[in-house]
Coordinates of C-alpha atoms in Angstrom, one line a residue:
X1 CA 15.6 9.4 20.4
X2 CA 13.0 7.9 18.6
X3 CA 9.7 10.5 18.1
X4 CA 6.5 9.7 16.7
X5 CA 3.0 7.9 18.4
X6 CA 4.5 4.5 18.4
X7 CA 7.5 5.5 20.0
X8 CA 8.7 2.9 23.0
X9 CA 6.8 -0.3 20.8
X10 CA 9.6 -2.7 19.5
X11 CA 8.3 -5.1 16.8
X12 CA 10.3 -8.1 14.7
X13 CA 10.0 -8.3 11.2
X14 CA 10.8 -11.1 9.2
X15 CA 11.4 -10.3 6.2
X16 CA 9.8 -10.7 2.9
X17 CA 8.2 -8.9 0.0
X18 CA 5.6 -6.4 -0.5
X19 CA 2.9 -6.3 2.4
X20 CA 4.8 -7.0 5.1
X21 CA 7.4 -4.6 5.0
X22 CA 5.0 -2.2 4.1
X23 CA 3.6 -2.8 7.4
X24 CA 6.7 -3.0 9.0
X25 CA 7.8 0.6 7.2
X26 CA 4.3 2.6 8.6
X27 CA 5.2 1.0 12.4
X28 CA 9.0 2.8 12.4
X29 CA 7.6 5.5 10.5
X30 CA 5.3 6.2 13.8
X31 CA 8.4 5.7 15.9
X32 CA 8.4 1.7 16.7
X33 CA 11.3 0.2 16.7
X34 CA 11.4 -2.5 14.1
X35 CA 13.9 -4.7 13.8
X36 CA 14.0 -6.7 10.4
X37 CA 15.3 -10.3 10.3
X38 CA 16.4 -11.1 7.1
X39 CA 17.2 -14.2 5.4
X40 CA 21.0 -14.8 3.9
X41 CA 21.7 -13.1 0.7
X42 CA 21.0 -16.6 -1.5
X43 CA 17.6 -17.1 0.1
X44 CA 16.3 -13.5 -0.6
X45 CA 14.5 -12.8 -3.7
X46 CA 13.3 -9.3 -5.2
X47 CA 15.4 -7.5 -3.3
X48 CA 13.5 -7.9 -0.4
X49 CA 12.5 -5.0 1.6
X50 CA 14.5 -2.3 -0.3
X51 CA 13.6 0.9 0.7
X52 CA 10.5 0.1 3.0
X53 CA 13.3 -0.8 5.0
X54 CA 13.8 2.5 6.0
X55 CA 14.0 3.5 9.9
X56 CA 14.2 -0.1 10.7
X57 CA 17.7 -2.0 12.7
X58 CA 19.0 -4.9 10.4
X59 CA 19.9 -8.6 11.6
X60 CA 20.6 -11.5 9.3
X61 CA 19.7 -14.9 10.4
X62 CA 19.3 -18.6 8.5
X63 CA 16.2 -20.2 10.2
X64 CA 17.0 -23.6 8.9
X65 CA 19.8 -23.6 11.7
X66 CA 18.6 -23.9 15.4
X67 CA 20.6 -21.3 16.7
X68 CA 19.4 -18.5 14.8
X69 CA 15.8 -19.9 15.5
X70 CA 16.7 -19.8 19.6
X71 CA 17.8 -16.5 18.7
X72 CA 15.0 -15.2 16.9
X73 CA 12.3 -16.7 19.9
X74 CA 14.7 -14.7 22.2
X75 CA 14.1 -11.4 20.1
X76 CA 10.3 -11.9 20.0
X77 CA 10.2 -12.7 23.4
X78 CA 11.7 -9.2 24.2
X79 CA 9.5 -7.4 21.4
X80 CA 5.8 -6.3 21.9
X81 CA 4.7 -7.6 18.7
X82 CA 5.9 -9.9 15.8
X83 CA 5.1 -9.3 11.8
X84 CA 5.4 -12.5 9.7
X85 CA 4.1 -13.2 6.0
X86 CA 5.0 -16.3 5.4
X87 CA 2.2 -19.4 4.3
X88 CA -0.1 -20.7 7.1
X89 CA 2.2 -23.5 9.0
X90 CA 5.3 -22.2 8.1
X91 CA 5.7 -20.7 11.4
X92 CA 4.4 -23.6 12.7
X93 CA 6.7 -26.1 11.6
X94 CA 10.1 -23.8 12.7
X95 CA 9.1 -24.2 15.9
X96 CA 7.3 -20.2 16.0
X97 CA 4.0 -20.6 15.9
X98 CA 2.0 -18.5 18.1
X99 CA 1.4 -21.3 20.7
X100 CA 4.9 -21.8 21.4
X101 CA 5.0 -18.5 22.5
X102 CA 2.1 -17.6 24.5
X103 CA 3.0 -19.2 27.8
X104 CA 6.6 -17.3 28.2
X105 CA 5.1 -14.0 26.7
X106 CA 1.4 -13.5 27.4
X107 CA 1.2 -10.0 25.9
X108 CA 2.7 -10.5 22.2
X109 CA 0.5 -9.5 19.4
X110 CA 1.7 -11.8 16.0
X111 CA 0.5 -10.6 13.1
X112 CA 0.3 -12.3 9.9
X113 CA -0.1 -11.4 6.7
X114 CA -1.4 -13.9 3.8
X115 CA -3.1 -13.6 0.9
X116 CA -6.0 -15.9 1.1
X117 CA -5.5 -16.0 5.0
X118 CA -5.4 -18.3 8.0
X119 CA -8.2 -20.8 7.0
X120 CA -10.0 -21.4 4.4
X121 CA -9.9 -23.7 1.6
X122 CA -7.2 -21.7 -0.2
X123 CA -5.6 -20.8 2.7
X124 CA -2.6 -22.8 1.5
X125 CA -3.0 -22.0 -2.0
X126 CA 0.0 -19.8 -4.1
X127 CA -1.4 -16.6 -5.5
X128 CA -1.0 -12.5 -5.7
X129 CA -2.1 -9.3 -5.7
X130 CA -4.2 -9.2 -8.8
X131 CA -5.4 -13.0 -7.6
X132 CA -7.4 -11.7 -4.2
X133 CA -8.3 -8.2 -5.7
X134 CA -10.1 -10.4 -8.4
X135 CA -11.9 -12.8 -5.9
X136 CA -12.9 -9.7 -4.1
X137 CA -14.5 -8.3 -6.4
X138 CA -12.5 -5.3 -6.9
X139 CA -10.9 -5.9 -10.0
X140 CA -14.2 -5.5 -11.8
X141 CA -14.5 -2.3 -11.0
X142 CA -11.9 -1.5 -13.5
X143 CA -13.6 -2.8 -16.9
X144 CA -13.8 -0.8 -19.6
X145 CA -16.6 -2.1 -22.0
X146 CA -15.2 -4.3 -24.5
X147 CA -12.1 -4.8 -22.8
X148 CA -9.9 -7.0 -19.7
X149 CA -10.1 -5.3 -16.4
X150 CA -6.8 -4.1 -15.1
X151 CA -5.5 -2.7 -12.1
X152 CA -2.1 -0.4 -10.5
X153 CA 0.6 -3.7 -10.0
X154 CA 0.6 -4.4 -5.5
X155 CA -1.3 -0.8 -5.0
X156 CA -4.7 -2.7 -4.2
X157 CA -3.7 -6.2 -3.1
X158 CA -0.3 -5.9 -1.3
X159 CA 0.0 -2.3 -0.1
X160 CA -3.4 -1.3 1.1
X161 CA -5.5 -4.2 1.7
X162 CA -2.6 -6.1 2.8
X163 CA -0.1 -3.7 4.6
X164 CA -2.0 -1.2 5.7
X165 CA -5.0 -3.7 7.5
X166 CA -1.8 -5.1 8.9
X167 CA -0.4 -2.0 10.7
X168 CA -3.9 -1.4 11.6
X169 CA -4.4 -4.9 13.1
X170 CA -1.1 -4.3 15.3
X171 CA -1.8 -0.8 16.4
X172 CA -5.4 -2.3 17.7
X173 CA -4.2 -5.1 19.1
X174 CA -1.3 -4.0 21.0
X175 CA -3.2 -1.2 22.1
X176 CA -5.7 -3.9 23.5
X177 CA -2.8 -6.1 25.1
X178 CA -2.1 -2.7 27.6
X179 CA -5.2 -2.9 28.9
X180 CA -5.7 -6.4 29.0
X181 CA -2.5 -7.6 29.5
X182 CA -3.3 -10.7 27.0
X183 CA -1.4 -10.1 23.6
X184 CA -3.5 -12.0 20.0
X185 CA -3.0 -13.4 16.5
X186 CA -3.5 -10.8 13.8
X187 CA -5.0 -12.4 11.1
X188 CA -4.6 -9.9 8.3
X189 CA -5.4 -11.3 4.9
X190 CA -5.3 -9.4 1.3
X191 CA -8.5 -10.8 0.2
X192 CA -10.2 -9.8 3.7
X193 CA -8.6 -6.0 3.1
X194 CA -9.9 -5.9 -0.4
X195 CA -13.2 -6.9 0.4
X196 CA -13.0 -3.7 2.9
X197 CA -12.1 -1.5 0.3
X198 CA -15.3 -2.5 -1.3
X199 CA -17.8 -1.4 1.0
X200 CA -18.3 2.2 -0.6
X201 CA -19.2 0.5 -4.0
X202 CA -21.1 -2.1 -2.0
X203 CA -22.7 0.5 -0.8
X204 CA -23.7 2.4 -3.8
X205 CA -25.1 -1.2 -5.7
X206 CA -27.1 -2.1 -2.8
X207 CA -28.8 1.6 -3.6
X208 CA -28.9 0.9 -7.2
X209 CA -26.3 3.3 -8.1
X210 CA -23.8 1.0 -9.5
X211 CA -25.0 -0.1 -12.7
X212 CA -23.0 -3.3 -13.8
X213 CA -23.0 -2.9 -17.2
X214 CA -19.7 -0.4 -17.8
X215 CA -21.3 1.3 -20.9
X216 CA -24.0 2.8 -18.4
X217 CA -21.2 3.3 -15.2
X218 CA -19.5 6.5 -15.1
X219 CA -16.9 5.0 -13.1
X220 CA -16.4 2.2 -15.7
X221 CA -14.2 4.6 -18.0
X222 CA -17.3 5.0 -20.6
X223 CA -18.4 8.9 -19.5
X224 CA -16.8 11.6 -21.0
X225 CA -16.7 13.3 -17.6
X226 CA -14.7 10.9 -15.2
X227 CA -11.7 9.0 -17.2
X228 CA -8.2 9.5 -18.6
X229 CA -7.8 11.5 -22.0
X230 CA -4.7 11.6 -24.0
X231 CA -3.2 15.0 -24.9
X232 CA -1.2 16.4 -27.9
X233 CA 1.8 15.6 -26.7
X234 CA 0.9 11.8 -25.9
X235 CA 0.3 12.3 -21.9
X236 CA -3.0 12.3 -20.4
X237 CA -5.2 14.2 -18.1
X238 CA -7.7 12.8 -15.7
X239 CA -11.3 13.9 -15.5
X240 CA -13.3 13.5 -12.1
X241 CA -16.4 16.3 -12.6
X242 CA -19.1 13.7 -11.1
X243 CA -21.8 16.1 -9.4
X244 CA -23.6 18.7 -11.8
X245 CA -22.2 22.2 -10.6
X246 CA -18.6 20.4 -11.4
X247 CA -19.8 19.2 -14.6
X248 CA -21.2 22.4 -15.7
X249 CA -17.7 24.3 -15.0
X250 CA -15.9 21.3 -16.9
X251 CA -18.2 21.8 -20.1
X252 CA -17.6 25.5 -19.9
X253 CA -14.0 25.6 -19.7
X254 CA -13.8 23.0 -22.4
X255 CA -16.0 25.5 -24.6
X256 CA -18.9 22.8 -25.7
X257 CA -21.4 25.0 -25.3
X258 CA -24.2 22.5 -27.1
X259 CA -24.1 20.0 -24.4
X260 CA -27.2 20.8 -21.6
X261 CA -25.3 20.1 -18.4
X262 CA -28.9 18.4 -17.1
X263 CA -28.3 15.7 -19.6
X264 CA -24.9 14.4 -17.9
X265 CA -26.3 10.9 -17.1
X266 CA -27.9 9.9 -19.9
X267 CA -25.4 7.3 -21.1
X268 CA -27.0 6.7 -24.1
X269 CA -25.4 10.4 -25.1
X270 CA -22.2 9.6 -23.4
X271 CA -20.2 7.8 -26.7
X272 CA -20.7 11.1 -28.8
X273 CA -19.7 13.1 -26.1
X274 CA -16.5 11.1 -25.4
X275 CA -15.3 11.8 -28.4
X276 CA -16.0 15.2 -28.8
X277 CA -14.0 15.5 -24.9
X278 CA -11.6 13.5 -26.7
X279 CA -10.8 15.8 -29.7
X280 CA -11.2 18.5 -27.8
X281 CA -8.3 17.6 -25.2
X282 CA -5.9 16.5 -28.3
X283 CA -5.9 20.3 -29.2
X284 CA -3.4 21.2 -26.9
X285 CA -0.3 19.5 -24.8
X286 CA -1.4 18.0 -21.1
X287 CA 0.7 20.7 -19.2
X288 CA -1.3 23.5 -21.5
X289 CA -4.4 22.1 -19.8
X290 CA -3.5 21.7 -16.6
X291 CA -2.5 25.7 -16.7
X292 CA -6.0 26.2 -17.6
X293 CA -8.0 23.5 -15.7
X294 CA -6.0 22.1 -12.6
X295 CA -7.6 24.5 -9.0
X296 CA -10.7 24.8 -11.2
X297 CA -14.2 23.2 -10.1
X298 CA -13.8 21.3 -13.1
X299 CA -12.0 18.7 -11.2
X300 CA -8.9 17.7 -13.6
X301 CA -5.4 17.0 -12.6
X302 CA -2.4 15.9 -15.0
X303 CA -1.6 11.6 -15.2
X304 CA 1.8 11.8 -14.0
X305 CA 4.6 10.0 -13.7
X306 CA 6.5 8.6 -10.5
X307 CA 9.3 11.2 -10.8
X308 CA 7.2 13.6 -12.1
X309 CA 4.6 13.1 -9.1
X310 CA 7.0 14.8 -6.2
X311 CA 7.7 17.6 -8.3
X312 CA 4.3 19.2 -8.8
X313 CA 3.7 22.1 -6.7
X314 CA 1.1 20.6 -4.6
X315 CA 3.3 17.7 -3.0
X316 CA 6.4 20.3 -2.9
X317 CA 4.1 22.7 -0.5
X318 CA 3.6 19.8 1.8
X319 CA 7.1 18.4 1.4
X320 CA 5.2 15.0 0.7
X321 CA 8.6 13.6 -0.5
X322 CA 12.0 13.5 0.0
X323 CA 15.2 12.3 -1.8
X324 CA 17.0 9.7 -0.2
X325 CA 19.8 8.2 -1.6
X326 CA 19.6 9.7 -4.9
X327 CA 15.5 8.1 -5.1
X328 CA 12.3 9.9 -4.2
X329 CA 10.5 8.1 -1.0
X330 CA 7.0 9.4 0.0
X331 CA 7.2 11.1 3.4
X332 CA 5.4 9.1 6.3
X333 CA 1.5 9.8 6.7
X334 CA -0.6 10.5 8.3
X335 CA 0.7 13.7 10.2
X336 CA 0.4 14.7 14.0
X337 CA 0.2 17.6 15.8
X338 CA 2.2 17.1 18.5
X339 CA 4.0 13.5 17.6
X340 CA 5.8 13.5 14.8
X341 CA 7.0 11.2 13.0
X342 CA 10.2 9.6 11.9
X343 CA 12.0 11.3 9.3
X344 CA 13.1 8.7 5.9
X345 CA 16.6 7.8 6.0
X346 CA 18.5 5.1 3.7
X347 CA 17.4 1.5 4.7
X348 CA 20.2 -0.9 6.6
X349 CA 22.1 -2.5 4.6
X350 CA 21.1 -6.4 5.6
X351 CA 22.5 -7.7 8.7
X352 CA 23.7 -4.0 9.3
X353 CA 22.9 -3.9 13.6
X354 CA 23.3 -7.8 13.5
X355 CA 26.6 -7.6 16.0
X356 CA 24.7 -4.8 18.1
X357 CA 21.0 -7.0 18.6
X358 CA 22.8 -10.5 19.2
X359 CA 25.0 -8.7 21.8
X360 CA 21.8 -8.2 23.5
X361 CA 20.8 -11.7 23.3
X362 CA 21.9 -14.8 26.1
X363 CA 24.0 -16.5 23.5
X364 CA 27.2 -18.0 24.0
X365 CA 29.7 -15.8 22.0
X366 CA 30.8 -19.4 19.5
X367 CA 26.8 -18.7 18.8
X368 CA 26.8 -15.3 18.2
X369 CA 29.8 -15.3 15.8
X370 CA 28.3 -18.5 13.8
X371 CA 25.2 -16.5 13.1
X372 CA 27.2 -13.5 12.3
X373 CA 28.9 -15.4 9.4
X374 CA 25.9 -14.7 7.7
X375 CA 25.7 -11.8 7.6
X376 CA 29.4 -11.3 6.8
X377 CA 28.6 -13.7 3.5
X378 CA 25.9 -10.7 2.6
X379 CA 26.9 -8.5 -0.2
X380 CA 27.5 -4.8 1.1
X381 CA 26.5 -6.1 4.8

């Protein structure tokens, strides 16, 4: 039995890369029942969903055939909702589009998730993650003076402002469509989630505390309180003491006892500073410091990596991941009380329930066994 808030909601995925099945992953990690279509092994690219796959039923079709598009509109027809990233029109011109649709099922909620979005004049227009952060304004944010901003590769763009405003925009939607009894296009668009992401920042410049020069910006990696600073041994802790009482405990533990903590945002001060931070954390190997400064009110943590990441003490007291398959995968979030949620388990192999869904579908069984083929020609399927 499936367990979780979204338990009893059956959604179709098609499949693609990164925000998508993102979305698709946080649905059947709240209990949904998502099944993913995905394309035959020579169309696929990137390995496709991978391991956001997980908790989700597997069927292979080729929508350049007819059948498999008549099966497909019979699966979404039975489904609450639909998830599709492909460019504007593409849907469209299969014969999917949302208007095709509405008339037999009223209630379906079709998400889709772009990067530009919709409409627009680049709505049609190639592009990726670091391509809307930029025309957000996000990526910005990361300058260091002197130097090209840069950002975490699909964490901004294609994970949260894409996937996550995604599985938002479904959860509101179909939670409209119950009461309403009229299902919606989700227009979820990267760009549109990074500008989101924004607001606090937007917030903070339209009250004149977000300087735009990055030499004056604490955020902007020029402060010797709130940045990255390499250790002895070549790793790097993170700094984060932005109010005053933090900043006070930071300079004390670091023993620099000339600096008066009522100076702290005078950037004109902050270059010296830096560097004496800088020496200062070179003396001694990153896990020596976090001993000494991670719990503290100084506000540091250790930079680590993605395998060391599950093993610090922290995430092992919340069991925030678990192995699967030999590979760490971050347990679902956020948590319930009472709900639950489902527990990460290998993702289908591609095409992997494909006999069990079309047997569910009014198809003809010379139908069902030409769409199975395949998924037969799929490596491992």
């Amino acid at each position: 039995m499936a367990t979780g808030p979204l338990a009893g909601v059956r959604i179709i995925e098609l499949a693609g890369i990164g925000p998508c099945p993102f979305a698709g992953m946080l649905l059947a990690d709240m209990g949904a029942e998502v099944i993913v279509v995905e394309r035959p092994a020579a169309q696929r690219s990137l390995g496709g969903g991978g391991a956001m796959n997980r908790g989700k039923r597997s069927l292979v079709l080729d929508l350049k055939k007819p059948e498999a598009r008549q099966a497909l509109r019979q699966l979404v027809l039975g489904a609450d909702g639909l998830l599709e990233g492909y460019r504007p029109g593409v849907m469209e011109r299969l014969g999917l589009g949302p208007e095709t649709l509405v008339d037999a099922h009223p209630r379906l909620v079709y998400g889709r998730v772009t990067g530009w979005g919709q409409t627009g004049p680049l709505a049609h227009a190639a592009g990726h993650d670091i391509n809307y952060v930029a025309l957000s304004g996000l990526l910005s944010l990361s300058q260091r003076p002197g130097q090209a901003p840069t950002l975490p590769a699909t964490v901004v763009g294609d994970m949260a402002s894409g996937g996550l405003l995604m599985a938002f925009g479904m959860v509101c939607a179909l939670l409209e469509a119950r009461s309403s009894g009229h299902g919606q296009v989700v227009d979820a668009a990267m760009l549109d989630g990074a500008n989101l992401l924004g607001s606090l920042v937007r917030s903070l410049a339209s009250q004149g505390h977000w300087p735009e020069a990055p030499q004056e910006n604490f955020f902007l990696h020029s402060s010797p309180f709130y940045d990255s600073f390499e250790c002895a041994d070549g790793r790097f802790l993170s700094l984060g003491a932005i109010e005053p009482v933090f900043y006070r405990d930071l300079l004390q533990r670091l023993e620099i006892a000339d600096e008066e903590p009522a100076r702290q945002m005078d950037s004109a001060r902050w270059p010296a500073l830096r560097e004496l931070v800088a020496r200062r954390l070179k003396e001694k190997p990153r896990d020596a410091w976090v001993t000494l400064l991670e719990g503290t009110e100084a506000c540091v943590a250790g930079v680590l990596s993605l395998e060391e990441a599950p093993l610090h003490p922290h995430q092992q007291a919340r069991q925030a991941f678990m192995k699967v398959d030999g590979h760490w995968q971050a347990q679902p979030a956020p948590r319930f009380s009472r709900s639950g949620t489902r527990t990460p388990g290998p993702a289908p192999q591609p095409g992997a329930q494909g006999a069990e869904i079309l047997a569910g579908l009014d198809l003809s069984d010379d139908v069902r066994a030409l769409l199975l083929k395949d998924t037969a020609a799929t490596p491992g399927g």
